[in-house]
Amino acid sequence: MPLWQIHHPENAYSASDKQAFSEAITAIYTDLVHIPAFYVVVIFDEVKTGDMFVGAKQRENFVRLNIDQMARTLPGRVLREFWVHHIDSVIKPWVQDRNFDWEFTIDEPPADLWSLQGFIPPPFESVGEARWIEENKASAYTQAEQLPINVMMAPGTRESL
Amino acid sequence: MPLWQIHHPENAYSASDKQAFSEAITAIYTDLVHIPAFYVVVIFDEVKTGDMFVGAKQRENFVRLNIDQMARTLPGRVLREFWVHHIDSVIKPWVQDRNFDWEFTIDEPPADLWSLQGFIPPPFESVGEARWIEENKASAYTQAEQLPINVMMAPGTRESL
Amino acid sequence: MPLWQIHHPENAYSASDKQAFSEAITAIYTDLVHIPAFYVVVIFDEVKTGDMFVGAKQRENFVRLNIDQMARTLPGRVLREFWVHHIDSVIKPWVQDRNFDWEFTIDEPPADLWSLQGFIPPPFESVGEARWIEENKASAYTQAEQLPINVMMAPGTRESL
């Protein structure tokens, strides 16, 4: 997670294209939101000629990307617009620059119904997540590792109103 | 968007079946909710014999439709029921009339995490959307084109309480 | 519904593997939440070698499961954690025990935008649903069959405060 499913025409991408495309996608998340690289899954799905229609017209140059992001939801209009435009700028070499038309949508499934190697991933920005990023693999984590990296409980625990 | 993914048995539909089916699907949206025809994407996905199970029984005559609708959510019980029944009546020739069993679900991903040709589509029933319908393609739109076709700001801007 | 889409490497599962796997998945629902067996749909999707990437690394031993559950949403943290762990224990023989890495996410599409053989399924734990379980097929149901199996309207209808 995130999961990118890329529905593309026959022979749209070579093996090295797919490698480079999935690297660019992974970098969106590791650079911008600092999640473990192994959270990012990309599946290329070649749609057979004759099986894709846009506006009831059969198309052979259209790429449809379906993105599930469950680790974090994007808060607020400004950030959500930025995110959409940022993704468009990243994927440009594999869609617009090759004269493909394209469309993507992002869905936000619940983050608590998610399992990775048998573990429910640690909370966002927790000590455990930081360790997962460093080790780049899933493993058991303690109760203490569920705490945020920066714990800030003041003033609640110190003062009464 | 909407995106219809149609998981069907091997050789369920000919090329002309797919053309007619995608035309019927597109008409649901262009006739009923007046969105641009090119918003409607249909992908046929042939499931190999032996890869589809219903109630743990392998099936070769079952069609599973997955529908994402992000342009508008359906408000209210009456309209949602109507919509489901309407879709069933439209798809009947390609499922029930061919003795296929079938099931569909509709998901409603967030409309603001959606990009088409690099543009976040203009608001529903806006001046810009009306132009996209007319031109049947995505293009840049102005701030003014984000306004609804029918602007109604009274009485708020004229009277104080 | 639920719908399980299992994206797996080439030749990961034999025909009898798929049969056994789909039986285990179906039993999760029929045993634990008592829904009709025919609600459970499993689609195996063989991903071609070279089309699956995790953390920008091409993988041939990774299984990605996508689960849509629309009949019931899972209420509360405890039950949601239990459910995730329960699924992990059920799928273990087909992932961990075969040295596949794996990940799953569960989405909860709206239950009222769902159609099965042309019927909107009867309410959860209704008389009609009980009959569908018994007959294991979809059929027309009456207004009265939409009532819960255990109707409890007291004290509201008997007493005023």
Coordinates of C-alpha atoms in Angstrom, one line a residue:
Chain A
M1 CA 0.0 0.0 0.0
P2 CA -0.4 2.3 -1.8
L3 CA -1.5 0.1 -4.7
W4 CA -1.2 1.3 -8.2
Q5 CA -3.1 -0.7 -10.9
I6 CA -2.1 0.5 -14.3
H7 CA -4.4 -0.6 -17.1
H8 CA -2.5 0.0 -20.3
P9 CA -2.7 -0.9 -24.0
E10 CA -0.8 -3.9 -25.5
N11 CA 3.0 -3.4 -25.7
A12 CA 2.7 0.1 -24.2
Y13 CA 5.7 -0.4 -21.9
S14 CA 8.9 -2.4 -22.1
A15 CA 10.5 -4.2 -19.1
S16 CA 12.8 -1.2 -18.5
D17 CA 9.9 1.2 -18.9
K18 CA 8.0 -0.7 -16.2
Q19 CA 11.1 -0.6 -13.9
A20 CA 11.6 3.1 -14.4
F21 CA 7.9 3.9 -14.0
S22 CA 7.6 1.9 -10.8
E23 CA 10.7 3.7 -9.4
A24 CA 9.2 7.1 -10.1
I25 CA 5.9 6.0 -8.4
T26 CA 7.7 4.7 -5.4
A27 CA 9.8 7.9 -5.0
I28 CA 6.5 9.9 -4.8
Y29 CA 5.9 8.2 -1.5
T30 CA 9.3 7.6 0.0
D31 CA 10.4 11.2 -0.7
L32 CA 7.2 13.1 0.1
V33 CA 5.5 11.3 2.9
H34 CA 8.4 9.1 4.2
I35 CA 6.8 5.7 4.2
P36 CA 8.6 2.4 3.8
A37 CA 9.4 1.7 0.1
F38 CA 7.9 -1.8 0.4
Y39 CA 4.5 -0.2 1.0
V40 CA 4.4 0.8 -2.6
V41 CA 2.9 -1.9 -4.9
V42 CA 2.6 -1.4 -8.7
I43 CA 0.7 -3.9 -10.9
F44 CA 0.8 -3.4 -14.7
D45 CA -2.3 -4.8 -16.4
E46 CA -2.1 -5.1 -20.1
V47 CA -5.6 -4.7 -21.6
K48 CA -6.2 -6.6 -24.7
T49 CA -6.9 -4.6 -27.9
G50 CA -10.7 -4.3 -28.1
D51 CA -11.3 -4.5 -24.4
M52 CA -11.0 -0.8 -23.5
F53 CA -13.7 1.9 -24.3
V54 CA -13.8 5.6 -23.6
G55 CA -17.1 7.3 -24.3
A56 CA -18.2 4.2 -26.1
K57 CA -15.2 4.4 -28.5
Q58 CA -12.7 1.6 -28.6
R59 CA -9.3 2.9 -27.6
E60 CA -5.8 1.6 -28.0
N61 CA -3.9 4.6 -26.7
F62 CA -5.5 5.2 -23.3
V63 CA -4.0 4.5 -19.9
R64 CA -6.2 4.2 -16.8
L65 CA -4.6 4.3 -13.4
N66 CA -6.4 3.1 -10.3
I67 CA -4.7 4.2 -7.1
D68 CA -5.5 3.0 -3.6
Q69 CA -3.9 5.0 -0.8
M70 CA -4.7 3.7 2.7
A71 CA -1.7 4.7 4.8
R72 CA -2.8 8.3 5.0
T73 CA -5.7 10.3 3.9
L74 CA -5.0 13.6 2.4
P75 CA -6.3 16.4 4.6
G76 CA -7.7 19.6 3.1
R77 CA -8.4 21.0 -0.3
V78 CA -4.9 22.6 -0.9
L79 CA -3.0 19.4 -0.2
R80 CA -5.4 17.2 -2.2
E81 CA -5.0 19.5 -5.3
F82 CA -1.3 19.6 -4.9
W83 CA -1.1 15.8 -4.7
V84 CA -3.2 15.3 -7.9
H85 CA -1.0 17.7 -9.8
H86 CA 2.2 16.2 -8.4
I87 CA 1.2 12.8 -9.5
D88 CA 0.4 14.1 -13.0
S89 CA 3.9 15.7 -13.2
V90 CA 5.5 12.4 -12.2
I91 CA 3.7 10.1 -14.6
K92 CA 4.0 12.6 -17.6
P93 CA 6.9 10.7 -19.2
W94 CA 4.8 7.5 -19.4
V95 CA 1.5 9.0 -20.6
Q96 CA 1.5 12.5 -22.1
D97 CA 5.0 12.3 -23.5
R98 CA 4.1 9.1 -25.3
N99 CA 0.9 10.5 -26.8
F100 CA -1.3 8.3 -24.6
D101 CA -4.5 9.8 -23.2
W102 CA -4.8 9.0 -19.5
E103 CA -7.0 9.3 -16.4
F104 CA -6.4 8.4 -12.7
T105 CA -8.5 8.2 -9.6
I106 CA -7.4 7.8 -6.0
D107 CA -9.4 5.9 -3.5
E108 CA -8.8 6.0 0.3
P109 CA -9.7 2.6 1.8
P110 CA -9.7 2.4 5.6
A111 CA -6.2 2.2 7.0
D112 CA -7.2 -0.1 9.8
L113 CA -8.3 -3.0 7.5
W114 CA -4.9 -3.6 6.1
S115 CA -2.4 -6.3 6.7
L116 CA 1.2 -6.7 5.6
Q117 CA 3.0 -10.0 6.1
G118 CA 0.5 -10.8 8.9
F119 CA 1.1 -7.5 10.7
I120 CA -1.3 -4.5 10.9
P121 CA 1.3 -1.8 10.1
P122 CA 2.3 0.5 12.9
P123 CA 0.7 3.9 13.2
F124 CA 1.8 6.7 10.9
E125 CA 4.9 8.6 12.1
S126 CA 5.4 6.1 14.9
V127 CA 8.7 4.8 16.3
G128 CA 7.7 1.4 14.7
E129 CA 7.1 2.9 11.3
A130 CA 10.5 4.6 11.4
R131 CA 12.1 1.3 12.1
W132 CA 10.2 -0.4 9.3
I133 CA 11.4 2.4 6.9
E134 CA 15.0 1.8 8.0
E135 CA 14.8 -2.0 7.8
N136 CA 12.5 -1.8 4.7
K137 CA 10.6 -4.9 5.8
A138 CA 7.6 -5.8 8.1
S139 CA 8.3 -7.2 11.5
A140 CA 6.7 -7.4 15.0
Y141 CA 6.6 -4.2 17.0
T142 CA 6.1 -3.4 20.6
Q143 CA 3.4 -1.4 22.3
A144 CA 6.0 1.3 23.0
E145 CA 6.8 1.5 19.3
Q146 CA 3.3 2.5 18.5
L147 CA 4.0 5.9 20.1
P148 CA 4.6 8.9 17.8
I149 CA 8.3 9.8 17.1
N150 CA 7.6 13.1 18.7
V151 CA 5.4 12.6 21.8
M152 CA 3.7 15.8 22.9
M153 CA 1.2 15.4 25.7
A154 CA 1.5 18.9 27.2
P155 CA -0.3 20.8 28.4
G156 CA -3.0 18.2 29.1
T157 CA -1.0 16.1 31.5
R158 CA 0.6 19.0 33.4
E159 CA -2.0 21.6 33.9
S160 CA -5.7 21.8 34.8
L161 CA -7.7 24.5 33.2
Chain B
M1 CA -14.8 8.2 -14.7
P2 CA -17.2 6.4 -14.1
L3 CA -15.1 3.3 -14.5
W4 CA -16.8 0.0 -15.3
Q5 CA -14.6 -3.1 -14.9
I6 CA -16.5 -6.1 -16.3
H7 CA -15.1 -9.5 -15.3
H8 CA -16.6 -12.1 -17.6
P9 CA -16.1 -15.7 -18.7
E10 CA -14.0 -16.6 -21.7
N11 CA -15.7 -15.8 -25.0
A12 CA -18.7 -14.2 -23.3
Y13 CA -18.8 -11.2 -25.6
S14 CA -17.9 -10.7 -29.3
A15 CA -16.3 -7.4 -30.5
S16 CA -19.7 -6.1 -31.5
D17 CA -21.2 -7.2 -28.2
K18 CA -18.6 -5.1 -26.4
Q19 CA -19.2 -2.1 -28.6
A20 CA -23.0 -2.3 -28.0
F21 CA -22.6 -2.9 -24.3
S22 CA -20.2 0.0 -23.8
E23 CA -22.6 2.3 -25.8
A24 CA -25.5 1.3 -23.5
I25 CA -23.3 2.0 -20.4
T26 CA -22.2 5.4 -21.7
A27 CA -25.8 6.4 -22.5
I28 CA -26.7 5.8 -18.8
Y29 CA -24.5 8.7 -17.9
T30 CA -24.8 11.0 -20.8
D31 CA -28.6 10.8 -20.9
L32 CA -29.4 10.7 -17.2
V33 CA -26.8 12.9 -15.5
H34 CA -25.5 14.9 -18.5
I35 CA -21.7 14.3 -18.1
P36 CA -19.2 14.3 -20.9
A37 CA -19.2 11.0 -22.8
F38 CA -15.4 10.7 -22.5
Y39 CA -15.8 10.4 -18.7
V40 CA -17.2 6.9 -19.2
V41 CA -14.5 4.2 -19.3
V42 CA -15.3 0.5 -19.7
I43 CA -12.7 -2.2 -19.4
F44 CA -13.6 -5.8 -20.3
D45 CA -11.6 -8.3 -18.3
E46 CA -11.9 -11.9 -19.5
V47 CA -11.4 -14.3 -16.5
K48 CA -9.8 -17.5 -17.4
T49 CA -11.9 -20.7 -16.9
G50 CA -11.1 -22.0 -13.5
D51 CA -10.3 -18.6 -12.0
M52 CA -13.8 -17.5 -10.8
F53 CA -15.6 -18.9 -7.8
V54 CA -19.0 -18.1 -6.4
G55 CA -19.8 -19.6 -3.0
A56 CA -16.7 -21.8 -3.4
K57 CA -18.1 -23.3 -6.7
Q58 CA -16.2 -22.8 -9.8
R59 CA -18.3 -20.8 -12.3
E60 CA -18.2 -20.3 -16.1
N61 CA -21.4 -18.3 -16.5
F62 CA -21.0 -15.5 -14.0
V63 CA -20.4 -11.8 -14.7
R64 CA -19.1 -9.6 -12.0
L65 CA -19.2 -5.8 -12.6
N66 CA -17.3 -3.4 -10.5
I67 CA -18.3 0.2 -11.0
D68 CA -16.5 3.4 -9.7
Q69 CA -18.5 6.5 -9.8
M70 CA -16.6 9.6 -8.6
A71 CA -18.2 12.5 -10.5
R72 CA -21.3 12.6 -8.3
T73 CA -22.5 10.7 -5.3
L74 CA -26.1 9.6 -5.3
P75 CA -28.1 11.5 -2.7
G76 CA -30.9 9.7 -0.8
R77 CA -32.4 6.3 -0.6
V78 CA -35.0 6.7 -3.4
L79 CA -32.5 7.9 -6.0
R80 CA -30.0 5.2 -5.0
E81 CA -32.6 2.4 -5.4
F82 CA -33.7 3.9 -8.7
W83 CA -30.1 4.0 -9.9
V84 CA -29.4 0.3 -9.1
H85 CA -32.6 -0.8 -10.7
H86 CA -31.9 1.3 -13.8
I87 CA -28.5 -0.2 -14.3
D88 CA -30.0 -3.6 -14.0
S89 CA -32.5 -2.8 -16.7
V90 CA -29.7 -1.5 -19.0
I91 CA -27.3 -4.4 -18.6
K92 CA -30.1 -7.1 -18.9
P93 CA -29.4 -7.9 -22.6
W94 CA -25.8 -8.8 -21.7
V95 CA -26.4 -10.8 -18.5
Q96 CA -29.9 -12.2 -17.8
D97 CA -30.9 -12.5 -21.4
R98 CA -27.8 -14.7 -22.1
N99 CA -28.3 -16.9 -19.0
F100 CA -25.4 -15.4 -17.1
D101 CA -25.7 -14.9 -13.4
W102 CA -24.4 -11.5 -12.4
E103 CA -23.7 -9.1 -9.6
F104 CA -22.5 -5.5 -9.4
T105 CA -21.4 -3.1 -6.8
I106 CA -20.9 0.6 -7.1
D107 CA -18.1 2.4 -5.2
E108 CA -17.9 6.2 -4.8
P109 CA -14.3 7.3 -4.6
P110 CA -13.6 10.9 -3.7
A111 CA -14.3 13.3 -6.6
D112 CA -11.5 15.6 -5.8
L113 CA -8.7 13.0 -6.2
W114 CA -9.3 12.6 -9.9
S115 CA -7.3 13.7 -12.9
L116 CA -8.1 13.6 -16.5
Q117 CA -5.5 14.5 -19.1
G118 CA -3.7 16.4 -16.4
F119 CA -6.8 18.4 -15.4
I120 CA -8.9 18.2 -12.2
P121 CA -12.3 18.1 -13.9
P122 CA -14.4 21.3 -13.4
P123 CA -17.2 21.2 -10.8
F124 CA -20.4 19.4 -11.5
E125 CA -22.9 21.5 -13.4
S126 CA -20.4 24.3 -13.9
V127 CA -19.9 26.4 -17.0
G128 CA -16.6 24.5 -17.6
E129 CA -18.3 21.1 -17.4
A130 CA -20.9 22.2 -19.9
R131 CA -18.1 23.2 -22.3
W132 CA -16.4 19.9 -21.8
I133 CA -19.6 18.1 -22.7
E134 CA -20.0 20.2 -25.9
E135 CA -16.4 19.7 -26.9
N136 CA -16.2 16.1 -25.6
K137 CA -12.6 16.6 -24.5
A138 CA -10.6 17.8 -21.5
S139 CA -9.0 21.3 -21.7
A140 CA -7.9 24.1 -19.4
Y141 CA -10.7 26.1 -17.8
T142 CA -10.9 29.5 -16.2
Q143 CA -11.8 30.5 -12.6
A144 CA -15.1 31.9 -14.0
E145 CA -15.9 28.6 -15.6
Q146 CA -15.9 26.9 -12.2
L147 CA -19.2 28.8 -11.4
P148 CA -22.4 26.8 -11.7
I149 CA -24.4 27.3 -14.9
N150 CA -27.2 28.7 -12.8
V151 CA -25.7 31.0 -10.2
M152 CA -28.1 31.8 -7.3
M153 CA -26.6 33.8 -4.5
A154 CA -29.8 35.5 -3.2
P155 CA -30.9 36.2 -0.6
G156 CA -27.6 35.8 1.3
T157 CA -25.7 38.6 -0.5
R158 CA -28.5 41.1 -0.5
E159 CA -30.1 41.0 2.9
S160 CA -29.0 40.7 6.4
L161 CA -31.2 38.8 8.9
Chain C
M1 CA -20.1 -9.7 -2.3
P2 CA -17.7 -9.9 -0.6
L3 CA -15.4 -9.9 -3.6
W4 CA -11.8 -11.2 -3.3
Q5 CA -9.5 -10.4 -6.1
I6 CA -6.2 -12.3 -5.7
H7 CA -3.3 -11.0 -7.8
H8 CA -0.8 -13.8 -7.8
P9 CA 2.4 -14.8 -9.6
E10 CA 2.4 -17.2 -12.6
N11 CA 1.6 -20.8 -11.7
A12 CA 1.3 -20.0 -8.0
Y13 CA -1.8 -22.1 -7.5
S14 CA -3.1 -25.3 -9.1
A15 CA -6.8 -25.9 -9.9
S16 CA -7.2 -27.8 -6.6
D17 CA -5.4 -25.1 -4.7
K18 CA -7.8 -22.5 -6.1
Q19 CA -10.8 -24.7 -5.1
A20 CA -9.5 -25.2 -1.5
F21 CA -8.5 -21.5 -1.2
S22 CA -11.9 -20.3 -2.3
E23 CA -13.6 -22.8 0.1
A24 CA -11.5 -21.4 3.0
I25 CA -12.4 -17.9 2.1
T26 CA -16.1 -18.7 1.8
A27 CA -16.1 -20.4 5.2
I28 CA -14.9 -17.1 6.8
Y29 CA -18.2 -15.5 5.9
T30 CA -20.7 -18.4 6.2
D31 CA -19.3 -19.5 9.5
L32 CA -18.6 -16.2 11.2
V33 CA -21.2 -13.7 9.9
H34 CA -23.8 -16.1 8.5
I35 CA -24.3 -14.7 5.1
P36 CA -25.4 -16.7 2.0
A37 CA -22.5 -18.7 0.5
F38 CA -23.2 -17.3 -3.0
Y39 CA -22.4 -13.8 -1.7
V40 CA -18.8 -14.8 -1.7
V41 CA -17.0 -14.2 -5.0
V42 CA -13.3 -15.0 -5.6
I43 CA -11.4 -14.1 -8.7
F44 CA -7.9 -15.3 -9.2
D45 CA -5.8 -13.0 -11.4
E46 CA -2.5 -14.3 -12.6
V47 CA 0.0 -11.4 -12.9
K48 CA 2.5 -12.0 -15.7
T49 CA 6.2 -12.1 -14.7
G50 CA 7.6 -8.6 -14.9
D51 CA 4.3 -6.9 -14.2
M52 CA 4.4 -6.7 -10.3
F53 CA 6.7 -4.4 -8.4
V54 CA 7.0 -3.9 -4.6
G55 CA 9.1 -0.9 -3.5
A56 CA 10.3 -0.6 -7.2
K57 CA 11.7 -4.1 -7.1
Q58 CA 10.2 -6.6 -9.6
R59 CA 8.7 -9.5 -7.6
E60 CA 7.7 -13.1 -8.5
N61 CA 6.7 -14.3 -5.1
F62 CA 4.2 -11.7 -3.9
V63 CA 0.5 -12.1 -3.5
R64 CA -1.7 -9.0 -3.3
L65 CA -5.3 -9.5 -2.2
N66 CA -8.0 -6.9 -2.7
I67 CA -11.1 -7.4 -0.7
D68 CA -14.4 -5.6 -1.0
Q69 CA -16.9 -6.1 1.8
M70 CA -20.2 -4.4 1.3
A71 CA -22.7 -6.5 3.2
R72 CA -21.6 -5.3 6.6
T73 CA -19.1 -2.8 7.8
L74 CA -17.1 -3.9 10.8
P75 CA -17.9 -1.8 13.9
G76 CA -15.2 -0.8 16.3
R77 CA -11.5 -1.2 16.8
V78 CA -11.5 -4.6 18.5
L79 CA -13.7 -6.3 15.9
R80 CA -11.7 -4.8 13.0
E81 CA -8.4 -6.0 14.5
F82 CA -9.8 -9.4 15.1
W83 CA -11.1 -9.6 11.5
V84 CA -7.7 -8.7 10.0
H85 CA -5.9 -11.3 12.1
H86 CA -8.5 -13.9 11.4
I87 CA -8.2 -13.5 7.7
D88 CA -4.4 -13.7 8.0
S89 CA -4.8 -17.0 9.8
V90 CA -7.1 -18.4 7.2
I91 CA -5.0 -17.5 4.2
K92 CA -1.7 -18.6 5.8
P93 CA -1.5 -22.0 3.9
W94 CA -1.6 -20.2 0.6
V95 CA 0.8 -17.4 1.3
Q96 CA 3.2 -17.7 4.3
D97 CA 3.4 -21.5 4.1
R98 CA 4.4 -21.3 0.5
N99 CA 7.1 -18.6 1.1
F100 CA 5.1 -15.9 -0.7
D101 CA 5.1 -12.4 0.7
W102 CA 1.6 -11.0 0.8
E103 CA -0.5 -8.0 1.6
F104 CA -4.2 -7.4 1.7
T105 CA -6.6 -4.4 2.1
I106 CA -10.3 -4.4 2.7
D107 CA -12.5 -1.7 1.3
E108 CA -16.1 -1.2 2.4
P109 CA -18.2 0.0 -0.5
P110 CA -21.8 1.2 0.2
A111 CA -24.1 -1.7 0.8
D112 CA -27.1 0.0 -0.8
L113 CA -25.4 0.3 -4.2
W114 CA -25.3 -3.4 -4.8
S115 CA -27.3 -5.7 -7.0
L116 CA -27.4 -9.5 -7.2
Q117 CA -29.4 -11.1 -10.0
G118 CA -31.4 -7.9 -10.3
F119 CA -32.3 -7.8 -6.7
I120 CA -31.0 -5.4 -4.0
P121 CA -30.2 -7.9 -1.3
P122 CA -32.5 -8.0 1.7
P123 CA -31.3 -6.2 4.9
F124 CA -28.8 -7.9 7.1
E125 CA -30.2 -10.3 9.6
S126 CA -33.7 -10.0 8.0
V127 CA -36.2 -12.8 7.4
G128 CA -35.5 -12.5 3.7
E129 CA -31.7 -12.9 4.2
A130 CA -32.3 -16.0 6.3
R131 CA -34.4 -17.5 3.5
W132 CA -31.6 -16.6 0.9
I133 CA -29.1 -18.4 3.2
E134 CA -31.3 -21.5 3.3
E135 CA -32.1 -21.5 -0.4
N136 CA -28.6 -20.3 -1.3
K137 CA -29.9 -18.2 -4.2
A138 CA -31.3 -14.8 -4.9
S139 CA -35.1 -14.4 -5.3
A140 CA -37.8 -11.8 -4.8
Y141 CA -38.7 -11.0 -1.2
T142 CA -41.7 -9.3 0.4
Q143 CA -41.9 -6.1 2.5
A144 CA -42.5 -8.3 5.5
E145 CA -39.3 -10.3 4.8
Q146 CA -37.3 -7.0 5.2
L147 CA -38.0 -7.1 8.9
P148 CA -35.2 -8.3 11.3
I149 CA -35.4 -11.9 12.4
N150 CA -35.8 -10.7 15.9
V151 CA -38.1 -7.7 16.0
M152 CA -37.8 -5.6 19.1
M153 CA -39.7 -2.4 19.1
A154 CA -40.3 -2.0 22.9
P155 CA -40.3 0.2 24.8
G156 CA -40.7 2.9 22.2
T157 CA -44.1 1.7 20.9
R158 CA -45.6 0.9 24.4
E159 CA -44.5 3.6 26.7
S160 CA -44.0 7.3 26.7
L161 CA -41.2 8.8 28.8

